[in-house]
Tab-separated table of C-alpha atoms and ligand atoms in Angstrom:
chain	number	residue	atom	x	y	z
A	1	MET	CA	19.456	-23.501	-83.862
A	2	SER	CA	22.425	-25.873	-84.452
A	3	GLY	CA	21.626	-26.340	-88.141
A	4	GLU	CA	21.772	-22.576	-88.761
A	5	GLU	CA	25.564	-22.641	-88.224
A	6	ASP	CA	25.868	-24.561	-91.432
A	7	ILE	CA	24.100	-22.067	-93.619
A	8	VAL	CA	26.270	-20.863	-96.495
A	9	LEU	CA	24.783	-17.568	-97.552
A	10	SER	CA	25.992	-17.705	-101.063
A	11	GLU	CA	24.175	-21.048	-101.653
A	12	LEU	CA	20.747	-19.562	-100.913
A	13	ASN	CA	18.558	-18.234	-103.655
A	14	ASP	CA	17.549	-14.527	-103.482
A	15	ASP	CA	14.401	-14.962	-101.465
A	16	GLU	CA	15.988	-17.276	-98.966
A	17	LEU	CA	19.004	-14.997	-98.610
A	18	VAL	CA	16.754	-11.957	-97.876
A	19	GLU	CA	14.895	-14.041	-95.315
A	20	GLN	CA	18.162	-15.139	-93.792
A	21	MET	CA	19.319	-11.549	-93.676
A	22	PHE	CA	16.141	-10.608	-91.740
A	23	ASP	CA	17.206	-13.204	-89.140
A	24	ASP	CA	20.822	-12.120	-89.142
A	25	LEU	CA	19.821	-8.477	-88.680
A	26	TYR	CA	17.474	-9.552	-85.891
A	27	ASP	CA	20.445	-11.433	-84.271
A	28	GLY	CA	22.740	-8.419	-84.759
A	29	LEU	CA	25.141	-10.282	-86.968
A	30	LYS	CA	27.081	-7.544	-88.641
A	31	GLU	CA	29.523	-9.653	-90.725
A	32	GLU	CA	26.735	-11.867	-92.049
A	33	ILE	CA	24.745	-8.747	-93.043
A	34	GLU	CA	27.777	-7.365	-94.783
A	35	GLU	CA	28.293	-10.639	-96.587
A	36	GLY	CA	24.646	-10.777	-97.577
A	37	VAL	CA	24.765	-7.271	-99.069
A	38	ASN	CA	27.910	-8.166	-100.958
A	39	ILE	CA	26.340	-11.326	-102.423
A	40	LEU	CA	23.219	-9.425	-103.504
A	41	LEU	CA	25.400	-6.818	-105.142
A	42	GLU	CA	27.286	-9.571	-107.000
A	43	ARG	CA	24.031	-10.961	-108.160
A	44	GLY	CA	23.172	-7.620	-109.746
A	45	TRP	CA	20.780	-6.145	-107.198
A	46	ALA	CA	20.420	-2.412	-107.246
A	47	PRO	CA	21.843	-0.866	-104.056
A	48	TYR	CA	18.501	0.823	-103.382
A	49	ASP	CA	16.698	-2.439	-103.526
A	50	ILE	CA	19.118	-4.031	-101.116
A	51	LEU	CA	18.651	-1.105	-98.752
A	52	THR	CA	14.912	-1.074	-98.747
A	53	LYS	CA	14.075	-4.790	-99.212
A	54	ALA	CA	16.744	-6.502	-97.144
A	55	LEU	CA	17.921	-3.935	-94.577
A	56	VAL	CA	14.871	-1.674	-93.963
A	57	GLY	CA	12.677	-4.740	-94.257
A	58	GLY	CA	14.635	-6.491	-91.591
A	59	MET	CA	14.616	-3.494	-89.285
A	60	THR	CA	10.861	-3.261	-89.490
A	61	ILE	CA	10.622	-6.792	-87.923
A	62	VAL	CA	13.050	-5.638	-85.182
A	63	GLY	CA	10.963	-2.540	-84.639
A	64	ALA	CA	7.819	-4.595	-84.142
A	65	ASP	CA	9.379	-6.988	-81.586
A	66	PHE	CA	10.982	-3.931	-79.787
A	67	ARG	CA	7.588	-2.418	-79.495
A	68	ASP	CA	6.022	-5.639	-78.253
A	69	GLY	CA	8.649	-6.079	-75.592
A	70	ILE	CA	10.251	-9.177	-77.204
A	71	LEU	CA	13.526	-7.349	-77.918
A	72	PHE	CA	15.281	-4.938	-75.657
A	73	VAL	CA	17.685	-2.026	-76.117
A	74	PRO	CA	20.925	-4.025	-76.207
A	75	GLU	CA	19.599	-6.359	-78.890
A	76	VAL	CA	18.173	-3.490	-80.956
A	77	LEU	CA	21.585	-1.697	-80.677
A	78	LEU	CA	23.207	-4.772	-82.180
A	79	ALA	CA	20.665	-4.874	-85.013
A	80	ALA	CA	21.246	-1.266	-85.691
A	81	ASN	CA	24.998	-1.824	-85.731
A	82	ALA	CA	24.591	-4.717	-88.235
A	83	MET	CA	22.339	-2.502	-90.379
A	84	LYS	CA	24.963	0.275	-90.323
A	85	GLY	CA	27.591	-2.304	-91.524
A	86	GLY	CA	25.351	-3.049	-94.604
A	87	MET	CA	24.587	0.652	-95.181
A	88	ALA	CA	28.255	1.531	-95.176
A	89	ILE	CA	28.860	-0.794	-98.151
A	90	LEU	CA	25.858	0.679	-100.044
A	91	LYS	CA	26.631	4.381	-99.313
A	92	PRO	CA	29.345	4.962	-101.922
A	93	LEU	CA	27.295	3.047	-104.532
A	94	LEU	CA	24.207	5.119	-103.903
A	95	ALA	CA	26.257	8.284	-104.151
A	96	GLU	CA	27.934	7.124	-107.390
A	97	THR	CA	25.209	8.235	-109.773
A	98	GLY	CA	27.402	11.165	-110.816
A	99	ALA	CA	24.334	13.488	-110.631
A	100	PRO	CA	25.230	17.224	-110.700
A	101	ARG	CA	24.927	19.097	-107.403
A	102	VAL	CA	21.268	20.008	-107.143
A	103	GLY	CA	21.330	21.627	-103.742
A	104	LYS	CA	22.584	21.550	-100.214
A	105	MET	CA	21.002	20.149	-97.022
A	106	VAL	CA	21.887	20.372	-93.338
A	107	ILE	CA	20.274	17.523	-91.403
A	108	GLY	CA	20.168	16.387	-87.803
A	109	THR	CA	18.170	14.507	-85.214
A	110	VAL	CA	16.547	16.754	-82.618
A	111	LYS	CA	17.514	17.244	-78.973
A	112	GLY	CA	16.808	14.323	-76.699
A	113	ASP	CA	16.751	11.830	-79.537
A	114	ILE	CA	19.612	9.511	-80.474
A	115	HIS	CA	17.986	7.595	-83.345
A	116	ASP	CA	20.087	8.126	-86.428
A	117	ILE	CA	19.491	5.238	-88.899
A	118	GLY	CA	16.648	6.955	-90.694
A	119	LYS	CA	18.563	10.220	-90.858
A	120	ASN	CA	21.603	8.416	-92.190
A	121	LEU	CA	19.531	6.717	-94.858
A	122	VAL	CA	17.952	10.050	-95.869
A	123	SER	CA	21.529	11.533	-96.093
A	124	MET	CA	22.731	8.666	-98.234
A	125	MET	CA	19.828	8.889	-100.609
A	126	MET	CA	20.081	12.632	-100.883
A	127	GLU	CA	23.766	12.377	-101.683
A	128	GLY	CA	22.955	9.701	-104.209
A	129	ALA	CA	20.532	12.149	-105.879
A	130	GLY	CA	23.294	14.819	-106.137
A	131	PHE	CA	22.677	16.886	-102.910
A	132	GLU	CA	25.454	18.006	-100.785
A	133	VAL	CA	24.603	16.898	-97.233
A	134	VAL	CA	25.983	18.188	-93.918
A	135	ASP	CA	24.995	15.844	-91.194
A	136	ILE	CA	25.151	17.407	-87.649
A	137	GLY	CA	24.378	14.128	-85.994
A	138	ILE	CA	22.023	13.398	-83.040
A	139	ASN	CA	20.665	15.118	-80.005
A	140	ASN	CA	20.861	18.642	-81.503
A	141	PRO	CA	19.669	21.730	-79.544
A	142	VAL	CA	18.321	24.638	-81.570
A	143	GLU	CA	21.741	26.327	-81.359
A	144	ASN	CA	23.349	23.617	-83.354
A	145	TYR	CA	20.838	23.927	-86.112
A	146	LEU	CA	21.147	27.692	-86.241
A	147	GLU	CA	24.951	27.568	-86.275
A	148	ALA	CA	24.993	25.020	-89.115
A	149	LEU	CA	22.552	27.100	-91.137
A	150	GLU	CA	24.678	30.176	-90.696
A	151	THR	CA	27.926	28.411	-91.546
A	152	GLU	CA	26.721	26.126	-94.317
A	153	GLN	CA	24.130	28.309	-95.996
A	154	PRO	CA	22.148	25.283	-97.299
A	155	ASP	CA	18.936	25.293	-99.330
A	156	ILE	CA	17.273	22.909	-96.997
A	157	LEU	CA	17.081	22.165	-93.264
A	158	GLY	CA	16.109	18.520	-92.547
A	159	MET	CA	15.114	17.409	-89.024
A	160	SER	CA	14.579	13.852	-87.806
A	161	ALA	CA	12.740	12.675	-84.664
A	162	LEU	CA	11.744	9.093	-83.721
A	163	LEU	CA	10.124	9.651	-80.392
A	164	THR	CA	6.725	11.221	-79.649
A	165	THR	CA	8.488	13.060	-76.805
A	166	THR	CA	11.134	14.614	-79.056
A	167	MET	CA	9.146	15.481	-82.178
A	168	PRO	CA	7.641	18.729	-80.576
A	169	TYR	CA	11.275	20.040	-80.400
A	170	MET	CA	11.070	20.560	-84.152
A	171	LYS	CA	8.622	23.343	-83.456
A	172	VAL	CA	11.096	24.964	-81.102
A	173	VAL	CA	13.628	25.119	-83.857
A	174	ILE	CA	11.256	26.488	-86.441
A	175	ASP	CA	9.827	29.037	-84.021
A	176	THR	CA	13.344	30.203	-83.158
A	177	MET	CA	14.026	30.514	-86.864
A	178	VAL	CA	10.943	32.666	-87.203
A	179	GLU	CA	11.980	34.884	-84.279
A	180	GLN	CA	15.388	35.375	-85.758
A	181	GLY	CA	13.806	36.247	-89.117
A	182	VAL	CA	15.547	33.453	-91.058
A	183	ARG	CA	12.661	30.929	-91.371
A	184	ASP	CA	11.878	31.848	-94.996
A	185	ASP	CA	15.542	31.622	-96.062
A	186	TYR	CA	15.346	27.824	-95.999
A	187	ILE	CA	13.228	24.948	-97.030
A	188	VAL	CA	12.339	22.983	-93.855
A	189	LEU	CA	11.740	19.273	-94.269
A	190	VAL	CA	10.868	16.942	-91.392
A	191	GLY	CA	10.633	13.193	-91.016
A	192	GLY	CA	10.611	10.268	-88.640
A	193	ALA	CA	8.285	7.385	-87.863
A	194	PRO	CA	5.885	9.117	-85.405
A	195	LEU	CA	5.325	12.168	-87.552
A	196	ASN	CA	2.636	12.740	-90.177
A	197	GLU	CA	1.645	15.381	-92.712
A	198	GLU	CA	-0.670	17.146	-90.296
A	199	PHE	CA	2.139	17.509	-87.676
A	200	GLY	CA	4.506	18.839	-90.322
A	201	LYS	CA	1.957	21.530	-91.225
A	202	ALA	CA	1.079	22.361	-87.625
A	203	ILE	CA	4.700	23.105	-86.637
A	204	GLY	CA	5.222	25.220	-89.759
A	205	ALA	CA	7.578	22.925	-91.813
A	206	ASP	CA	7.423	23.051	-95.576
A	207	ALA	CA	6.813	19.334	-95.798
A	208	TYR	CA	6.777	16.014	-93.979
A	209	CYS	CA	8.661	13.266	-95.731
A	210	ARG	CA	7.378	9.691	-95.147
A	211	ASP	CA	10.700	8.072	-96.132
A	212	ALA	CA	14.036	8.654	-97.724
A	213	ALA	CA	12.735	8.374	-101.291
A	214	VAL	CA	9.985	10.887	-100.673
A	215	ALA	CA	12.601	13.194	-98.930
A	216	VAL	CA	14.607	13.175	-102.183
A	217	GLU	CA	11.617	13.879	-104.388
A	218	THR	CA	10.333	16.587	-102.096
A	219	ALA	CA	13.726	18.232	-101.834
A	220	LYS	CA	14.186	18.238	-105.598
A	221	ASP	CA	10.696	19.728	-106.008
A	222	PHE	CA	11.229	22.517	-103.527
A	223	VAL	CA	14.753	23.333	-104.744
A	224	SER	CA	13.593	23.610	-108.363
A	225	ARG	CA	10.656	25.813	-107.331
A	226	LYS	CA	13.047	27.977	-105.299
A	227	HIS	CA	15.392	28.394	-108.247
A	228	ASN	CA	12.485	29.218	-110.579
A	229	GLN	CA	11.324	31.907	-108.155
A	230	LEU	CA	14.741	33.421	-108.034
A	231	ALA	CA	14.929	33.294	-111.823
A	232	GLY	CA	11.553	34.922	-112.151
B	301	B1M	CO1	14.140	3.334	-80.212
B	301	B1M	N1	12.215	3.701	-80.279
B	301	B1M	N2	14.262	3.988	-78.366
B	301	B1M	N3	16.018	2.725	-80.294
B	301	B1M	N4	13.741	2.494	-81.861
B	301	B1M	C1	11.482	3.448	-81.546
B	301	B1M	C2	11.462	4.721	-82.324
B	301	B1M	C3	10.023	2.991	-81.024
B	301	B1M	C4	8.926	3.291	-82.030
B	301	B1M	C5	10.127	1.499	-80.681
B	301	B1M	C6	8.816	0.874	-80.256
B	301	B1M	O1	8.395	1.062	-79.182
B	301	B1M	N5	8.126	0.272	-81.171
B	301	B1M	C7	9.919	3.698	-79.648
B	301	B1M	C8	9.272	5.123	-79.687
B	301	B1M	C9	7.923	5.122	-79.106
B	301	B1M	C10	7.365	6.460	-79.184
B	301	B1M	O2	7.946	7.495	-79.055
B	301	B1M	N6	6.086	6.440	-79.305
B	301	B1M	C11	11.412	3.776	-79.259
B	301	B1M	C12	11.822	3.992	-77.848
B	301	B1M	C13	10.689	4.037	-76.847
B	301	B1M	C14	13.157	4.109	-77.567
B	301	B1M	C15	13.682	4.350	-76.068
B	301	B1M	C16	12.917	5.335	-75.299
B	301	B1M	C17	13.906	2.970	-75.411
B	301	B1M	C18	14.264	2.987	-74.024
B	301	B1M	O3	15.414	3.351	-73.708
B	301	B1M	N7	13.429	2.529	-73.150
B	301	B1M	C19	15.236	4.848	-76.465
B	301	B1M	C20	15.294	6.383	-76.655
B	301	B1M	C21	16.689	6.830	-76.843
B	301	B1M	C22	16.676	8.283	-77.211
B	301	B1M	O4	16.623	8.606	-78.391
B	301	B1M	N8	16.698	9.227	-76.275
B	301	B1M	C23	15.432	4.124	-77.738
B	301	B1M	C24	16.673	3.644	-78.138
B	301	B1M	C25	16.880	2.977	-79.360
B	301	B1M	C26	18.253	2.362	-79.768
B	301	B1M	C27	19.427	3.208	-79.224
B	301	B1M	C28	18.327	0.975	-79.061
B	301	B1M	C29	18.092	2.184	-81.289
B	301	B1M	C30	18.600	3.351	-82.031
B	301	B1M	C31	19.957	3.145	-82.727
B	301	B1M	C32	20.343	4.165	-83.732
B	301	B1M	O5	19.505	4.830	-84.350
B	301	B1M	N9	21.595	4.309	-83.900
B	301	B1M	C33	16.584	2.166	-81.413
B	301	B1M	C34	15.889	1.697	-82.591
B	301	B1M	C35	16.802	1.019	-83.674
B	301	B1M	C36	14.511	1.801	-82.748
B	301	B1M	C37	13.585	1.126	-83.824
B	301	B1M	C38	13.593	-0.314	-83.518
B	301	B1M	C39	14.063	1.370	-85.276
B	301	B1M	C40	14.276	2.780	-85.740
B	301	B1M	C41	14.957	2.722	-87.112
B	301	B1M	O6	16.129	2.873	-87.203
B	301	B1M	N10	14.134	2.455	-88.162
B	301	B1M	C42	12.260	2.006	-83.647
B	301	B1M	C43	11.053	1.261	-83.978
B	301	B1M	C44	10.472	1.705	-85.303
B	301	B1M	O7	10.649	2.787	-85.801
B	301	B1M	N11	9.781	0.870	-85.987
B	301	B1M	C45	12.402	2.536	-82.318
B	301	B1M	C46	14.697	2.236	-89.523
B	301	B1M	C47	14.711	3.588	-90.244
B	301	B1M	C48	15.177	3.301	-91.628
B	301	B1M	O8	13.409	4.129	-90.246
B	301	B1M	O9	14.037	5.915	-88.615
B	301	B1M	O10	11.615	5.637	-89.436
B	301	B1M	P1	13.085	5.612	-89.699
B	301	B1M	O11	13.417	6.532	-90.866
B	301	B1M	C49	12.767	6.609	-92.053
B	301	B1M	C50	11.548	7.655	-92.037
B	301	B1M	O12	11.001	7.786	-90.796
B	301	B1M	C51	12.095	8.866	-92.738
B	301	B1M	O13	13.024	8.228	-93.654
B	301	B1M	C52	13.731	7.212	-93.097
B	301	B1M	C53	14.126	6.260	-94.153
B	301	B1M	O14	13.097	5.780	-95.023
B	301	B1M	N12	12.838	9.794	-91.945
B	301	B1M	C54	13.074	11.031	-92.472
B	301	B1M	C55	13.451	9.783	-90.762
B	301	B1M	N13	14.083	10.934	-90.457
B	301	B1M	C56	13.854	11.730	-91.510
B	301	B1M	C57	14.310	13.043	-91.760
B	301	B1M	C58	13.932	13.671	-92.835
B	301	B1M	C59	13.155	13.046	-93.828
B	301	B1M	C60	12.724	11.717	-93.616
B	301	B1M	O15	14.331	15.030	-93.045
B	301	B1M	C61	14.228	15.615	-94.188
């Protein structure tokens, strides 16, 4: 361990630096993660590559050890905090593409669930692709979703859930939209690690999105179809 204190991030080559960032994320070292992100940017890495290869890559390792009981909630919170530090640097860069507004999305994590990293990533990528995003945060009861839809009038409703115990709540939201006669006014996209395509279909969503990149592609696809329908 003692040797690690001497590591100078800027002296590592790209592969070594990404490896080191995995370790730093694991150890919840926010400042080191921010420094690593800045170094990769200076070296000409695309913001999206830094996000997926260094940050999401590192979080995957954290997730596996959390599952296996090697890491516990406090450590994972620190890792999440370090990841957010890196994401904050990348956010404006991902949004900087100057793409014209292609649509609007309201997104939130469902009731009982406080995981927000994946949702935040989806929001960032959607903004980068030219969508206006209204993020209603975590732990949202159905009322919050309905209120945001009414106020914001988006094209898309996005819902995120990371727990097998909270994902069924997405159906509560969709069923309530059906009851109130507003389901077909919106494109409903759902995502989160425990979901799959079958689940998305079963609860009546328009699509399940495996990751943030798929969310962007799916959103673009549905919005252009909606606009074509309106034009026709
Ligand atoms: Co939690 N947690 N956690 N956790 N946590 C998981 C989800 C878990 C799989 C870990 C494990 O056991 N391996 C497990 C769930 C098991 C299950 O349900 N079967 C779990 C558990 C059990 C818990 C607690 C119950 C632990 C406890 O207290 N005993 C507790 C629950 C709290 C609650 O919500 N009520 C809990 C707490 C926490 C922390 C607070 C410590 C922290 C969250 C911090 C935060 O988010 N601010 C945390 C974390 C960090 C994780 C893991 C390690 C990482 C999640 C993450 O951020 N991944 C996670 C393990 C894992 O998933 N491998 C785990 C990175 C992120 C980029 O990926 O979120 O999948 P993801 O998002 C992706 C896609 O899924 C998709 O795009 C994203 C980007 O590509 N996507 C969407 C997500 N949402 C979308 C919405 C869309 C479209 C795509 O809408 C259009």
